Amino acid sequence: MQSEGPDDARAAADRVLVCNPVSGNGDHVDTVTGLAEQHGFEIRRTEEAGNAIQLAREAAPDADLVAAAGGDGTLNAVVNGVVAADALESTTVAVVPAGTGNNFATNVGIRGIEHAFSVIEEGRRREIDVGWANDRTFVNSCVGGITAEASSETTPESKAELGVLAYVKNTIETVGEFDSLPLRVETAAGPNGERARAWEGEAMFVLIGNCRRFTGARTAQADVEDGLLEVTIVEDAATTDLLSGAALEGLFGGDSTHIVRRRTPTLSIESRADAVEYSLDGETLETERLRLETERGALTIPVGEAYRPDPDGGELWSLEPAG
């Protein structure tokens, strides 16, 4: 059941905003804090790495709304903090996009900082899926195969244009130093005839989306209310295609013999060699074995009017109450 809107009668202590002052280019702080104060938020700023999880964990037991002001990584930390407080059922999490790419915010219809606060007040809440990677939560995506060097060298402009695919693009451009991943990926049975399958081989990347699909488009929302993960495996053989001039956007956007796609509620990934470094919404997890699953409808968030519960349905979701 989706609620019709936020309760306007709330005390200031019920609302907490966790602000990452170094997200993006850092020029958002005054705007965010000014709007947050106008809307009755208690503001807590992060001071070091990992601080957002702690601040959200401390706030969640008493606050019925915790907002994350930053990029996808800040949102990930806030959600994990709410999870650590065992408060997912009682706490709504709002996103205030102040990072570079803000892919998740765009996918749920949030156009910017000011719009985020309007949505908090006037938008509907939706109960969306969260992904689990071993014992950690992610909301947008989990990606393996992106090199640390490529990640550090990715420009803000590229991230804003392509989101996580910007890191993929940078890794491909430095592919001479890239070691493929010997993986075994097992997916569970899904709807519409998707059967349980196993894939084994050399991969360049493995990309798992909860709220996003991996296409050439900057914004490619997945159905984040269907209890399924969008799995894309880029086989090592794709390297030749990419280096011979095939566009990244074309490869991910169309059919390819070297792109394996699955939709599944759960999957496991096992490395046949060393531990693999995964990025959970930009936060790092290194492991040889990864178990991924969805928890359907676990997270309540305010969404904008452009949000599509079913992105394949073709129609925008209306703000008008049903019936």
XYZ file of C-alpha atoms in Angstrom:
323
model
C 0.000 0.000 0.000
C 1.385 3.379 -1.034
C 0.533 6.343 1.187
C -1.119 9.454 -0.231
C 1.328 11.991 1.123
C 3.323 13.195 4.132
C 1.759 14.224 7.410
C 2.193 17.983 7.733
C 1.777 17.970 11.506
C 5.240 17.053 12.724
C 7.727 18.421 15.192
C 11.114 19.687 14.059
C 12.850 16.893 15.992
C 11.101 14.341 13.782
C 13.105 15.485 10.745
C 16.858 15.119 10.377
C 18.981 15.990 7.348
C 22.414 14.395 6.976
C 24.501 16.723 4.796
C 27.752 15.739 3.110
C 29.475 19.120 2.580
C 32.082 17.741 0.154
C 29.711 16.024 -2.300
C 29.807 17.312 -5.863
C 31.673 20.598 -6.063
C 30.740 21.537 -2.505
C 28.707 24.635 -3.398
C 25.405 23.204 -2.182
C 25.819 23.600 1.565
C 24.266 27.058 2.045
C 21.307 26.250 -0.195
C 20.674 22.888 1.441
C 20.967 24.118 5.009
C 18.801 27.177 4.341
C 16.008 25.100 2.817
C 16.350 22.414 5.476
C 15.894 24.982 8.232
C 12.827 26.401 6.474
C 11.332 22.914 6.315
C 11.944 22.049 9.938
C 14.970 19.779 9.686
C 17.657 19.325 12.276
C 20.912 19.453 10.269
C 23.830 17.124 10.913
C 26.962 17.468 8.780
C 29.377 14.675 8.047
C 32.970 15.321 9.078
C 34.780 12.184 7.876
C 34.330 9.019 5.837
C 31.712 6.704 7.341
C 30.198 9.523 9.359
C 26.901 9.514 7.447
C 26.112 5.959 8.539
C 26.680 6.880 12.164
C 24.610 10.068 11.955
C 21.692 8.266 10.288
C 21.863 5.393 12.771
C 21.689 7.847 15.663
C 18.839 9.832 14.118
C 16.599 7.016 12.862
C 15.123 5.747 16.158
C 13.544 9.146 16.904
C 13.096 10.693 13.447
C 10.341 9.621 11.095
C 12.122 11.315 8.158
C 15.862 11.277 7.467
C 17.093 13.116 4.364
C 20.419 12.483 2.645
C 21.987 15.574 1.048
C 24.823 14.454 -1.222
C 25.403 11.946 -3.988
C 24.489 8.292 -4.349
C 27.200 7.327 -1.850
C 25.739 9.597 0.821
C 22.276 8.143 0.237
C 23.742 4.629 0.495
C 25.345 5.493 3.825
C 22.144 6.998 5.205
C 20.080 3.971 4.201
C 22.656 1.651 5.780
C 22.502 3.758 8.942
C 18.724 3.446 9.071
C 19.092 -0.308 8.534
C 21.642 -0.489 11.375
C 19.097 1.213 13.644
C 16.491 -1.395 12.605
C 14.255 1.518 11.595
C 13.392 0.871 7.929
C 9.740 0.238 8.769
C 9.334 3.458 10.747
C 11.646 5.895 8.928
C 11.166 7.513 5.532
C 14.402 8.331 3.688
C 14.453 11.340 1.346
C 17.112 12.154 -1.238
C 18.373 15.720 -1.747
C 20.660 15.511 -4.809
C 23.903 17.368 -4.192
C 26.449 15.015 -5.782
C 27.913 14.940 -9.279
C 25.735 12.439 -11.116
C 22.733 11.979 -8.777
C 21.557 8.988 -10.790
C 19.205 7.579 -8.158
C 17.536 10.942 -7.531
C 16.899 11.411 -11.247
C 15.453 7.908 -11.523
C 12.881 8.664 -8.805
C 11.881 11.991 -10.342
C 13.922 14.429 -8.209
C 15.203 17.257 -10.428
C 17.351 19.226 -7.982
C 17.773 20.531 -4.451
C 14.789 22.878 -4.326
C 12.580 20.326 -6.063
C 13.620 17.708 -3.491
C 12.174 19.782 -0.638
C 8.971 20.384 -2.610
C 8.654 16.641 -3.116
C 9.226 16.013 0.589
C 6.268 18.251 1.363
C 3.927 17.507 -1.531
C 5.016 14.293 -3.231
C 3.753 10.832 -2.577
C 5.683 8.139 -0.805
C 6.516 4.895 -2.554
C 7.695 1.679 -0.994
C 10.668 0.587 -3.083
C 13.016 -2.385 -3.072
C 16.442 -2.374 -1.529
C 19.271 -4.645 -2.620
C 21.450 -6.651 -0.275
C 25.059 -7.517 -1.066
C 26.190 -9.933 1.638
C 25.310 -7.934 4.762
C 25.246 -4.481 3.183
C 22.389 -2.577 1.579
C 22.365 -0.717 -1.739
C 19.590 1.207 -3.440
C 20.804 1.981 -6.950
C 23.490 -0.427 -8.172
C 26.290 -2.853 -7.418
C 29.179 -2.938 -9.910
C 32.244 -5.163 -10.119
C 35.248 -4.726 -12.424
C 35.796 -0.993 -12.294
C 39.430 -0.242 -11.476
C 40.339 2.131 -8.667
C 42.536 4.094 -11.086
C 39.697 4.541 -13.564
C 37.385 5.617 -10.763
C 39.785 8.276 -9.495
C 40.398 9.636 -12.995
C 36.741 9.902 -14.015
C 35.805 13.545 -14.462
C 32.750 15.128 -12.842
C 31.465 16.041 -16.316
C 31.661 12.421 -17.453
C 29.935 11.179 -14.303
C 27.158 13.727 -14.776
C 26.646 12.569 -18.372
C 26.898 8.781 -17.999
C 26.632 7.990 -14.294
C 28.345 4.721 -13.371
C 29.002 3.983 -17.058
C 31.555 6.788 -16.951
C 33.708 4.553 -14.756
C 33.181 1.668 -17.172
C 34.247 3.897 -20.056
C 37.411 4.981 -18.239
C 38.277 1.394 -17.380
C 37.851 0.358 -21.017
C 40.093 3.208 -22.171
C 42.856 1.888 -19.878
C 42.065 -1.733 -20.753
C 45.737 -2.597 -21.343
C 46.127 -2.647 -17.568
C 42.840 -4.381 -16.852
C 42.674 -7.987 -15.661
C 39.455 -9.768 -16.569
C 37.400 -11.380 -13.830
C 37.071 -15.194 -13.827
C 33.559 -15.492 -12.393
C 30.726 -17.915 -11.869
C 27.343 -16.172 -11.702
C 24.227 -18.078 -10.677
C 20.812 -16.448 -10.956
C 17.545 -17.690 -9.457
C 14.336 -18.150 -11.425
C 12.434 -14.954 -12.147
C 9.063 -13.997 -13.687
C 8.012 -14.236 -17.327
C 9.768 -17.525 -17.874
C 13.189 -16.482 -16.553
C 14.749 -19.714 -15.348
C 17.581 -20.328 -12.930
C 20.846 -20.123 -14.845
C 24.594 -20.246 -14.351
C 27.164 -18.300 -16.337
C 30.886 -18.955 -16.047
C 33.729 -17.273 -17.857
C 35.946 -14.208 -18.110
C 34.099 -10.952 -17.501
C 35.133 -7.345 -17.849
C 32.306 -6.133 -15.646
C 29.321 -7.424 -13.759
C 26.654 -4.793 -13.174
C 23.621 -5.289 -10.941
C 20.914 -2.665 -10.861
C 18.127 -2.197 -8.350
C 16.848 1.227 -9.441
C 18.812 1.456 -12.690
C 19.516 -0.460 -15.860
C 22.861 -0.373 -17.589
C 22.290 1.121 -20.995
C 24.015 3.928 -22.842
C 21.548 6.463 -21.482
C 22.486 8.533 -18.455
C 19.145 7.761 -16.859
C 17.813 4.268 -17.308
C 15.418 3.528 -14.485
C 14.610 -0.062 -13.645
C 11.374 -1.146 -11.993
C 12.359 -0.670 -8.365
C 9.118 -2.126 -7.010
C 9.180 -5.557 -8.707
C 11.471 -7.432 -6.317
C 14.010 -8.093 -9.085
C 17.587 -7.119 -9.853
C 18.762 -6.192 -13.366
C 21.961 -8.155 -14.076
C 24.356 -7.282 -16.916
C 27.558 -9.243 -17.551
C 30.038 -7.755 -20.018
C 32.180 -10.637 -21.275
C 35.897 -10.148 -21.790
C 35.465 -10.768 -25.529
C 33.686 -7.403 -25.714
C 37.046 -5.673 -25.325
C 37.858 -6.132 -29.008
C 34.537 -4.605 -30.056
C 35.020 -1.615 -27.803
C 38.602 -0.913 -28.773
C 37.789 -1.219 -32.461
C 35.547 1.803 -32.231
C 32.115 0.548 -31.113
C 30.553 3.220 -28.918
C 29.919 2.412 -25.277
C 26.391 3.728 -25.633
C 25.763 1.474 -28.640
C 27.117 -1.628 -26.953
C 24.982 -1.254 -23.858
C 21.985 0.065 -25.704
C 21.611 -2.717 -28.278
C 21.968 -6.449 -28.645
C 25.435 -7.940 -28.358
C 26.728 -11.483 -28.261
C 29.058 -10.380 -25.472
C 26.415 -8.868 -23.184
C 24.509 -11.260 -20.900
C 21.345 -9.946 -19.260
C 19.193 -11.458 -16.519
C 16.363 -10.370 -14.212
C 16.335 -12.224 -10.929
C 15.348 -11.869 -7.259
C 18.651 -13.368 -6.070
C 22.057 -14.261 -7.450
C 25.492 -15.327 -6.323
C 28.861 -14.328 -7.774
C 31.987 -16.334 -7.065
C 35.464 -15.311 -8.143
C 37.709 -18.119 -9.393
C 40.776 -16.057 -8.515
C 41.300 -13.105 -6.198
C 38.732 -11.077 -4.328
C 36.730 -8.680 -6.504
C 36.157 -5.056 -5.603
C 32.502 -4.073 -5.901
C 31.009 -0.608 -5.776
C 27.685 -0.368 -3.899
C 26.285 3.027 -4.913
C 29.904 4.206 -4.897
C 30.856 2.549 -1.589
C 33.475 -0.224 -1.781
C 33.098 -3.894 -0.843
C 35.858 -6.426 -1.583
C 35.054 -10.141 -1.478
C 35.543 -13.460 -3.294
C 31.892 -14.490 -2.864
C 28.933 -12.179 -3.150
C 25.311 -13.054 -2.434
C 22.783 -10.539 -3.740
C 19.056 -10.372 -3.137
C 16.197 -7.910 -3.042
C 13.972 -6.960 -0.151
C 10.766 -5.881 -1.800
C 9.077 -2.664 -0.685
C 11.449 -2.233 2.260
C 12.274 1.476 1.866
C 9.779 4.349 1.894
C 10.863 7.403 -0.103
C 9.220 10.584 -1.458
C 9.201 10.552 -5.273
C 8.722 13.249 -7.898
C 5.901 13.491 -10.396
C 8.090 12.092 -13.199
C 8.717 8.819 -11.360
C 7.397 5.730 -13.149
C 6.610 2.733 -10.917
C 6.765 0.657 -14.099
C 9.256 2.354 -16.444
C 8.207 0.033 -19.271
C 4.572 1.064 -18.973
C 5.140 4.190 -21.040
C 3.019 6.570 -18.963
C 4.055 8.992 -16.266
C 2.706 8.245 -12.832
C 0.088 10.808 -11.829
C 0.141 12.761 -8.598
C -3.656 12.580 -8.445
C -4.949 10.116 -5.844
C -6.367 6.927 -7.296
C -10.129 6.497 -7.300
